[in-house]
PDB file of C-alpha atoms in Angstrom:
ATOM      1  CA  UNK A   1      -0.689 -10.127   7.071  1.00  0.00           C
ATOM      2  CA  UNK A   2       1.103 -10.493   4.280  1.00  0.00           C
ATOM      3  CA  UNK A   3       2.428  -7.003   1.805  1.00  0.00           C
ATOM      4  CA  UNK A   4      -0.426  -7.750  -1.040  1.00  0.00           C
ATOM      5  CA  UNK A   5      -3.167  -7.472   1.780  1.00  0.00           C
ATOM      6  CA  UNK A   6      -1.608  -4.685   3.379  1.00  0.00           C
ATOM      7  CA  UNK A   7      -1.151  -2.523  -0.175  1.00  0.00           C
ATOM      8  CA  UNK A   8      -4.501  -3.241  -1.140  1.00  0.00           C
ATOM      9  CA  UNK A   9      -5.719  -2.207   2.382  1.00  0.00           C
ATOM     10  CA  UNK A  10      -3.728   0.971   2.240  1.00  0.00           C
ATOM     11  CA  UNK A  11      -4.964   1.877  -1.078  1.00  0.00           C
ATOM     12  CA  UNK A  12      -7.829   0.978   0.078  1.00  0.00           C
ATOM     13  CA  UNK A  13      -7.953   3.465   3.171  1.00  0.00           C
ATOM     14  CA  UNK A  14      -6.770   6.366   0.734  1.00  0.00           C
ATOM     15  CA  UNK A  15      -9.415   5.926  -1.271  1.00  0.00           C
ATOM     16  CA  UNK A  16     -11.879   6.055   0.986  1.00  0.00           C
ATOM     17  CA  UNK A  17     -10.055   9.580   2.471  1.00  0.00           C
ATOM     18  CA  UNK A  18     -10.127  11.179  -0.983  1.00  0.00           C
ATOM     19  CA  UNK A  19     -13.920  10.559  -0.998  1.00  0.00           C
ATOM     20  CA  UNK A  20     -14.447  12.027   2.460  1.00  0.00           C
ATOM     21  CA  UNK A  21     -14.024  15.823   2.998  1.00  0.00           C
ATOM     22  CA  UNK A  22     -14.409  14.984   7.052  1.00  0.00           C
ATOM     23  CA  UNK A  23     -12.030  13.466   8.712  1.00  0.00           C
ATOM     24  CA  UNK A  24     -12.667   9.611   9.327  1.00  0.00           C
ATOM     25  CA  UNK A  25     -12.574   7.312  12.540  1.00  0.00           C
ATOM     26  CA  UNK A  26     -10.649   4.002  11.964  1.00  0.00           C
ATOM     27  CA  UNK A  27     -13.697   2.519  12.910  1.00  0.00           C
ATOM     28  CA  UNK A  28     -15.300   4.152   9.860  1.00  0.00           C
ATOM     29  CA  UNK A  29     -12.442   2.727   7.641  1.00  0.00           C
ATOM     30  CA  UNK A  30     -12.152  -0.372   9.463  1.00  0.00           C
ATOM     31  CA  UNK A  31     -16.120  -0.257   8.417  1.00  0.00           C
ATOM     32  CA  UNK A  32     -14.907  -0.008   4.658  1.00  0.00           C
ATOM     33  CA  UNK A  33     -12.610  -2.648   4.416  1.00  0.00           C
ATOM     34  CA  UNK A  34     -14.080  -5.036   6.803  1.00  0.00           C
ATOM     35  CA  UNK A  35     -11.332  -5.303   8.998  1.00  0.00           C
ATOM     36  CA  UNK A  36     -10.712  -4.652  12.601  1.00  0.00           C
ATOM     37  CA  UNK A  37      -9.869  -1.164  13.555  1.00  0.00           C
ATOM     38  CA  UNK A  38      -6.705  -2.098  14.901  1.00  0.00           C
ATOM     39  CA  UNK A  39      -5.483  -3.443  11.524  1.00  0.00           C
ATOM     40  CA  UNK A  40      -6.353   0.205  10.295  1.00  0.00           C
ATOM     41  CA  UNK A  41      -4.343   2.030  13.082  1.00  0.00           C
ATOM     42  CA  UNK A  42      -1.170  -0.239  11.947  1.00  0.00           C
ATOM     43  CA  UNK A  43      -1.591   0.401   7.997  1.00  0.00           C
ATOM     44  CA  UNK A  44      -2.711   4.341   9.215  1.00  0.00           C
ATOM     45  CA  UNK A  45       0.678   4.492  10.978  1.00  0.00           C
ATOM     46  CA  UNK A  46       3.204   3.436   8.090  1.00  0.00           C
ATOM     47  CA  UNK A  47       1.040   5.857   6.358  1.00  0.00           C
ATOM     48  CA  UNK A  48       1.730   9.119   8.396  1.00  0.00           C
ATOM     49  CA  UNK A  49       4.855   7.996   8.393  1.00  0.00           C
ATOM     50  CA  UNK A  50       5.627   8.261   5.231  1.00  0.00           C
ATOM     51  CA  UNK A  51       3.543  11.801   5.076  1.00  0.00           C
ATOM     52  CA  UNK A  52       0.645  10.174   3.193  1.00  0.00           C
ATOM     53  CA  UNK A  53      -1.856  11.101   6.176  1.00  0.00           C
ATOM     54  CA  UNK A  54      -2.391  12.879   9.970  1.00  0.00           C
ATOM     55  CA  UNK A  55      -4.658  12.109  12.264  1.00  0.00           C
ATOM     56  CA  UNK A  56      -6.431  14.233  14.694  1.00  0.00           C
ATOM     57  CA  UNK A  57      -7.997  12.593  18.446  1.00  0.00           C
ATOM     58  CA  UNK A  58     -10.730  14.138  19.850  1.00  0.00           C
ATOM     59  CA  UNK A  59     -14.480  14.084  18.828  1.00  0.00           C
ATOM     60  CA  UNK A  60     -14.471  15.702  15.287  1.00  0.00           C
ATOM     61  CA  UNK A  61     -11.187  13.777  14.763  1.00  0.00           C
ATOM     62  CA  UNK A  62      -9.689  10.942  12.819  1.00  0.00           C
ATOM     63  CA  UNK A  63      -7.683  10.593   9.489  1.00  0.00           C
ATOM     64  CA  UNK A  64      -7.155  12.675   6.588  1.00  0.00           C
ATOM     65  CA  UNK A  65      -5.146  13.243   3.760  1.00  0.00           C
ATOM     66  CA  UNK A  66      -2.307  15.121   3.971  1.00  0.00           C
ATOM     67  CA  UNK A  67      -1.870  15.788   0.005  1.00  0.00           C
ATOM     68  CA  UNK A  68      -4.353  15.850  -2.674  1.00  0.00           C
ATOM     69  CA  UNK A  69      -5.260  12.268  -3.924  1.00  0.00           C
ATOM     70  CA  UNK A  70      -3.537  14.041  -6.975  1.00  0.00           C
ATOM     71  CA  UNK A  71      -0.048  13.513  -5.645  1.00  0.00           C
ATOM     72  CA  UNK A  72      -0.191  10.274  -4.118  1.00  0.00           C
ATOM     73  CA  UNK A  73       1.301   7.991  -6.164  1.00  0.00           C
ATOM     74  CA  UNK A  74       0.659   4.100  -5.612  1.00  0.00           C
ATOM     75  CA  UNK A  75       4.352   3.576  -5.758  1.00  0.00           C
ATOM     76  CA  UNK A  76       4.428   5.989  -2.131  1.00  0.00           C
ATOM     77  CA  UNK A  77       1.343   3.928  -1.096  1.00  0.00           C
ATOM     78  CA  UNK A  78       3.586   0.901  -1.775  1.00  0.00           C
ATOM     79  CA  UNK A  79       7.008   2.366   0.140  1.00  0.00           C
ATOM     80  CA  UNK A  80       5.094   3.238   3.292  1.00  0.00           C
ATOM     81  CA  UNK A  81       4.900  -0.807   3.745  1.00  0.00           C
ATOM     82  CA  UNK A  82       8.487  -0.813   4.597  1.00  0.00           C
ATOM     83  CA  UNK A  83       9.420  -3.528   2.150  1.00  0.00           C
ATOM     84  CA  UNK A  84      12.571  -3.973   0.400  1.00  0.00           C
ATOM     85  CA  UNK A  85      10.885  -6.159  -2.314  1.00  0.00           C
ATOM     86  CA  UNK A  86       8.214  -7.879  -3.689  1.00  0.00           C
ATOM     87  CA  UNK A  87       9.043 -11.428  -4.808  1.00  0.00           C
ATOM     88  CA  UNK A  88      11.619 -12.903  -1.829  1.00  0.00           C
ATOM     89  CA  UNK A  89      14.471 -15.399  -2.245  1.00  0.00           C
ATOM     90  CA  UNK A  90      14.501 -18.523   0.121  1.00  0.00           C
ATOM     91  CA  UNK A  91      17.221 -17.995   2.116  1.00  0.00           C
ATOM     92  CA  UNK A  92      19.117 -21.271   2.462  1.00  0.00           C
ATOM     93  CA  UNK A  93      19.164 -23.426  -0.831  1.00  0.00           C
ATOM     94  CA  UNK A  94      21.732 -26.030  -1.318  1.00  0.00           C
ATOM     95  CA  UNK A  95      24.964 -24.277  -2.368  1.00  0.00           C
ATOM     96  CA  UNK A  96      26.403 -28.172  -3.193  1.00  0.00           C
ATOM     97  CA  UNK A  97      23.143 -28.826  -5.420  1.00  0.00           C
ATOM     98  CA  UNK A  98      23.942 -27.126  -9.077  1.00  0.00           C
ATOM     99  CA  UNK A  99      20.631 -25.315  -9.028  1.00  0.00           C
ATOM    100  CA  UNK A 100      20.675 -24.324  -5.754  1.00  0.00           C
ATOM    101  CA  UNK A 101      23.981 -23.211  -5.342  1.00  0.00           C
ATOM    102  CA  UNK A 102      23.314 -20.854  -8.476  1.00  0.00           C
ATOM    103  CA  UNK A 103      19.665 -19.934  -8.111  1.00  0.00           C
ATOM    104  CA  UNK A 104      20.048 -16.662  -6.192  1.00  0.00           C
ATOM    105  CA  UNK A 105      21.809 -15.015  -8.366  1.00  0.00           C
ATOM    106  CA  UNK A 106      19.379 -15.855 -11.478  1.00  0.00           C
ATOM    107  CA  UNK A 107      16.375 -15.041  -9.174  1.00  0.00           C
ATOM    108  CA  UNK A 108      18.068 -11.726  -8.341  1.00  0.00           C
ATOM    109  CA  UNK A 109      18.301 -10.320 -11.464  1.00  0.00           C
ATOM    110  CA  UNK A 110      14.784 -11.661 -12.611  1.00  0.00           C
ATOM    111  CA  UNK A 111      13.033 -10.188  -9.161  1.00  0.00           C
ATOM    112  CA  UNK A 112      14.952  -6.976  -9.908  1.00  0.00           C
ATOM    113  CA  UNK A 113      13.468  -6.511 -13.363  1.00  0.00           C
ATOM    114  CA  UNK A 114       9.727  -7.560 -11.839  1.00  0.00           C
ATOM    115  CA  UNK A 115      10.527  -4.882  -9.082  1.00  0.00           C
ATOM    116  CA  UNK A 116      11.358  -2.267 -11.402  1.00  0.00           C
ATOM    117  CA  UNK A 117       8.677  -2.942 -13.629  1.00  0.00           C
ATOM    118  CA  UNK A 118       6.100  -3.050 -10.524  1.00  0.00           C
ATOM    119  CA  UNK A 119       7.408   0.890  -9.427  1.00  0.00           C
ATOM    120  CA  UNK A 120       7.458   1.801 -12.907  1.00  0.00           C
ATOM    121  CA  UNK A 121       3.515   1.100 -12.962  1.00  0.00           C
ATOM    122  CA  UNK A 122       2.722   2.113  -9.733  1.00  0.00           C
ATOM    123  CA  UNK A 123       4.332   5.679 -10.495  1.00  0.00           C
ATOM    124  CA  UNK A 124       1.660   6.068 -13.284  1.00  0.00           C
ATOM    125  CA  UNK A 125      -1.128   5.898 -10.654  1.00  0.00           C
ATOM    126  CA  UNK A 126      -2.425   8.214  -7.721  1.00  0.00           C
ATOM    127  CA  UNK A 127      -5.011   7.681  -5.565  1.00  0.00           C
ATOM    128  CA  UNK A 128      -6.822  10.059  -7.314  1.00  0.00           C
ATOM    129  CA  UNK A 129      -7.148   7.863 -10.381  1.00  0.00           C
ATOM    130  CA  UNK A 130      -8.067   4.650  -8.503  1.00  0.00           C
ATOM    131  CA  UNK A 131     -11.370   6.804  -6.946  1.00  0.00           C
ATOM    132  CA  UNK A 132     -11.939   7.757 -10.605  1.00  0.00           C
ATOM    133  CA  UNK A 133     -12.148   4.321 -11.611  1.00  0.00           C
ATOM    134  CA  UNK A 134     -14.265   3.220  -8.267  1.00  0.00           C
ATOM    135  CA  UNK A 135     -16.756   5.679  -8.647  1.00  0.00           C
ATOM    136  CA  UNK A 136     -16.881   5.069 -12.878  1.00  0.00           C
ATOM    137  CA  UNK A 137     -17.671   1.223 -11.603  1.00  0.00           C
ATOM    138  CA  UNK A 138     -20.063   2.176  -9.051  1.00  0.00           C
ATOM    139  CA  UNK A 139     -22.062   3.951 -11.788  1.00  0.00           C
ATOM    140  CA  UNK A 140     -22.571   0.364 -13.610  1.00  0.00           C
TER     141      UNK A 140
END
């Protein structure tokens, strides 16, 4: 699965958390996205990880928030993925061809800017904010 998917799913799964004031299965999020619960125990994982979420077994357990959808910010959403950056280089281009031997570098510095840019947004957004603007489009 490739980082877009998995953002969006994680966002997604948030979401759904700061609407719930139970804890929730990953069945019951797996429900949500229409994914299979195993998908959700992966994302769920980087997740806690990162301090974003616990989970609880038993059988009034599953997942909850572990901050208020007030302080998580997209941009933590986006670090619990584990990736270094969004747009990658090819790794091998022809260092004897004049573009490719000089590409990386010029890609580099473009991908850094876009990556910047990218955090800068997602730093302006919590997952409070993005179940502000679900529920204002439910309500169409």
């Amino acid at each position: 699965m490739n980082t877009n998917q998995r953002f969006a799913i994680s966002i997604h799964a948030l979401t759904l958390l700061a609407a719930n004031s139970a804890p929730l299965t990953s069945e019951m999020i797996a429900g949500s996205v229409d994914t299979n619960p195993v998908v959700i125990r992966r994302t769920m994982a980087g997740l806690r990880q990162r301090g974003l979420v616990k989970s609880k077994s038993g059988a009034h357990g599953g997942w909850k928030l572990m901050r208020d959808p007030k302080q998580i910010l997209l941009c933590d959403v986006y670090l619990s993925l584990g990736e270094d950056t969004v747009l990658a280089i090819h790794a091998h281009p022809n260092k004897y061809c004049p573009v490719g031997g000089n590409i990386k570098g010029t890609l580099q510095e473009i991908f850094s800017v876009t990556q910047n840019a990218m955090m800068d947004s997602l730093r302006q957004v919590t997952i409070a904010d993005v179940l502000a603007d679900v529920r204002a489009k439910g309500k169409k």
